[in-house]
Amino acid sequence: MSQLVIVESPSKAKTINNYLGRDYKVIASFGHVRGLPSKQGSVVPEEDFAVTYEIHEDSTRHMKTIVDAVKNADGLILATDPDREGEAISWHIVEALKEKKAIKKDFPVKRVTFGEITKRAVKEAFAQPREIDMALVQAQQARQAL
């Protein structure tokens, strides 16, 4: 395997894996993997609104699958939904992988989005990978913090 692709749902993973072929392994994050702890102090306004995140208890197993899979990959392609939530999920996955030391700073990470799950749309998206859009991530973070 050369590229690990992460989508949000297992049904999307199966379909997209068929479109991409054996040079890719597509797995699901099952949605958000990290979030704000329910305790007070998760957002600290006095410290430029510093935010503390933790892996959701029900996502621990999914995150372990992602960590194990990325160890055998040459690169990571994040194909979560094309909205601010999807952008944030992609960012959280990368941050969690860094925290777990599963990827290093120079590990290739790209982001792709598509509006429909068709072979044409998926192939077009993979032909034009990009970086994570931090403006969308920050918009989702602000919304969540409020």
PDB file of N, CA, C and O in Angstrom, residues 1-4 70-76 107-108:
ATOM      1  N   MET A   1       0.842  -1.180   0.000  1.00  0.00           N
ATOM      2  CA  MET A   1       0.000   0.000   0.000  1.00  0.00           C
ATOM      3  C   MET A   1       0.884   1.240   0.000  1.00  0.00           C
ATOM      4  O   MET A   1       1.916   1.272   0.655  1.00  0.00           O
ATOM      5  N   SER A   2       0.449   2.232  -0.712  1.00  0.00           N
ATOM      6  CA  SER A   2       1.246   3.451  -0.693  1.00  0.00           C
ATOM      7  C   SER A   2       0.508   4.621  -0.056  1.00  0.00           C
ATOM      8  O   SER A   2       1.102   5.390   0.668  1.00  0.00           O
ATOM      9  N   GLN A   3      -0.776   4.768  -0.300  1.00  0.00           N
ATOM     10  CA  GLN A   3      -1.514   5.921   0.224  1.00  0.00           C
ATOM     11  C   GLN A   3      -2.672   5.464   1.113  1.00  0.00           C
ATOM     12  O   GLN A   3      -3.469   4.621   0.709  1.00  0.00           O
ATOM     13  N   LEU A   4      -2.747   6.058   2.299  1.00  0.00           N
ATOM     14  CA  LEU A   4      -3.882   5.824   3.177  1.00  0.00           C
ATOM     15  C   LEU A   4      -4.866   6.957   2.969  1.00  0.00           C
ATOM     16  O   LEU A   4      -4.491   8.129   3.008  1.00  0.00           O
ATOM     17  N   VAL A  70      -1.637   4.009   9.156  1.00  0.00           N
ATOM     18  CA  VAL A  70      -0.713   5.045   8.663  1.00  0.00           C
ATOM     19  C   VAL A  70       0.745   4.603   8.796  1.00  0.00           C
ATOM     20  O   VAL A  70       1.605   5.053   8.043  1.00  0.00           O
ATOM     21  N   LYS A  71       1.010   3.694   9.701  1.00  0.00           N
ATOM     22  CA  LYS A  71       2.380   3.194   9.869  1.00  0.00           C
ATOM     23  C   LYS A  71       2.868   2.464   8.624  1.00  0.00           C
ATOM     24  O   LYS A  71       4.071   2.380   8.392  1.00  0.00           O
ATOM     25  N   ASN A  72       1.952   1.916   7.829  1.00  0.00           N
ATOM     26  CA  ASN A  72       2.309   1.189   6.613  1.00  0.00           C
ATOM     27  C   ASN A  72       2.103   2.008   5.353  1.00  0.00           C
ATOM     28  O   ASN A  72       2.157   1.466   4.254  1.00  0.00           O
ATOM     29  N   ALA A  73       1.845   3.295   5.508  1.00  0.00           N
ATOM     30  CA  ALA A  73       1.530   4.147   4.358  1.00  0.00           C
ATOM     31  C   ALA A  73       2.702   5.055   4.006  1.00  0.00           C
ATOM     32  O   ALA A  73       3.501   5.421   4.860  1.00  0.00           O
ATOM     33  N   ASP A  74       2.745   5.420   2.726  1.00  0.00           N
ATOM     34  CA  ASP A  74       3.747   6.374   2.256  1.00  0.00           C
ATOM     35  C   ASP A  74       3.214   7.804   2.319  1.00  0.00           C
ATOM     36  O   ASP A  74       3.975   8.750   2.218  1.00  0.00           O
ATOM     37  N   GLY A  75       1.902   7.939   2.461  1.00  0.00           N
ATOM     38  CA  GLY A  75       1.270   9.247   2.532  1.00  0.00           C
ATOM     39  C   GLY A  75      -0.148   9.117   3.037  1.00  0.00           C
ATOM     40  O   GLY A  75      -0.715   8.021   3.070  1.00  0.00           O
ATOM     41  N   LEU A  76      -0.719  10.245   3.415  1.00  0.00           N
ATOM     42  CA  LEU A  76      -2.074  10.293   3.954  1.00  0.00           C
ATOM     43  C   LEU A  76      -2.893  11.274   3.130  1.00  0.00           C
ATOM     44  O   LEU A  76      -2.463  12.411   2.905  1.00  0.00           O
ATOM     45  N   PHE A 107       5.894  13.961   6.985  1.00  0.00           N
ATOM     46  CA  PHE A 107       5.045  12.930   6.387  1.00  0.00           C
ATOM     47  C   PHE A 107       4.050  13.603   5.436  1.00  0.00           C
ATOM     48  O   PHE A 107       3.395  14.581   5.807  1.00  0.00           O
ATOM     49  N   PRO A 108       3.932  13.115   4.199  1.00  0.00           N
ATOM     50  CA  PRO A 108       3.039  13.765   3.228  1.00  0.00           C
ATOM     51  C   PRO A 108       1.556  13.612   3.587  1.00  0.00           C
ATOM     52  O   PRO A 108       1.047  12.502   3.704  1.00  0.00           O
TER      53      PRO A 108
END
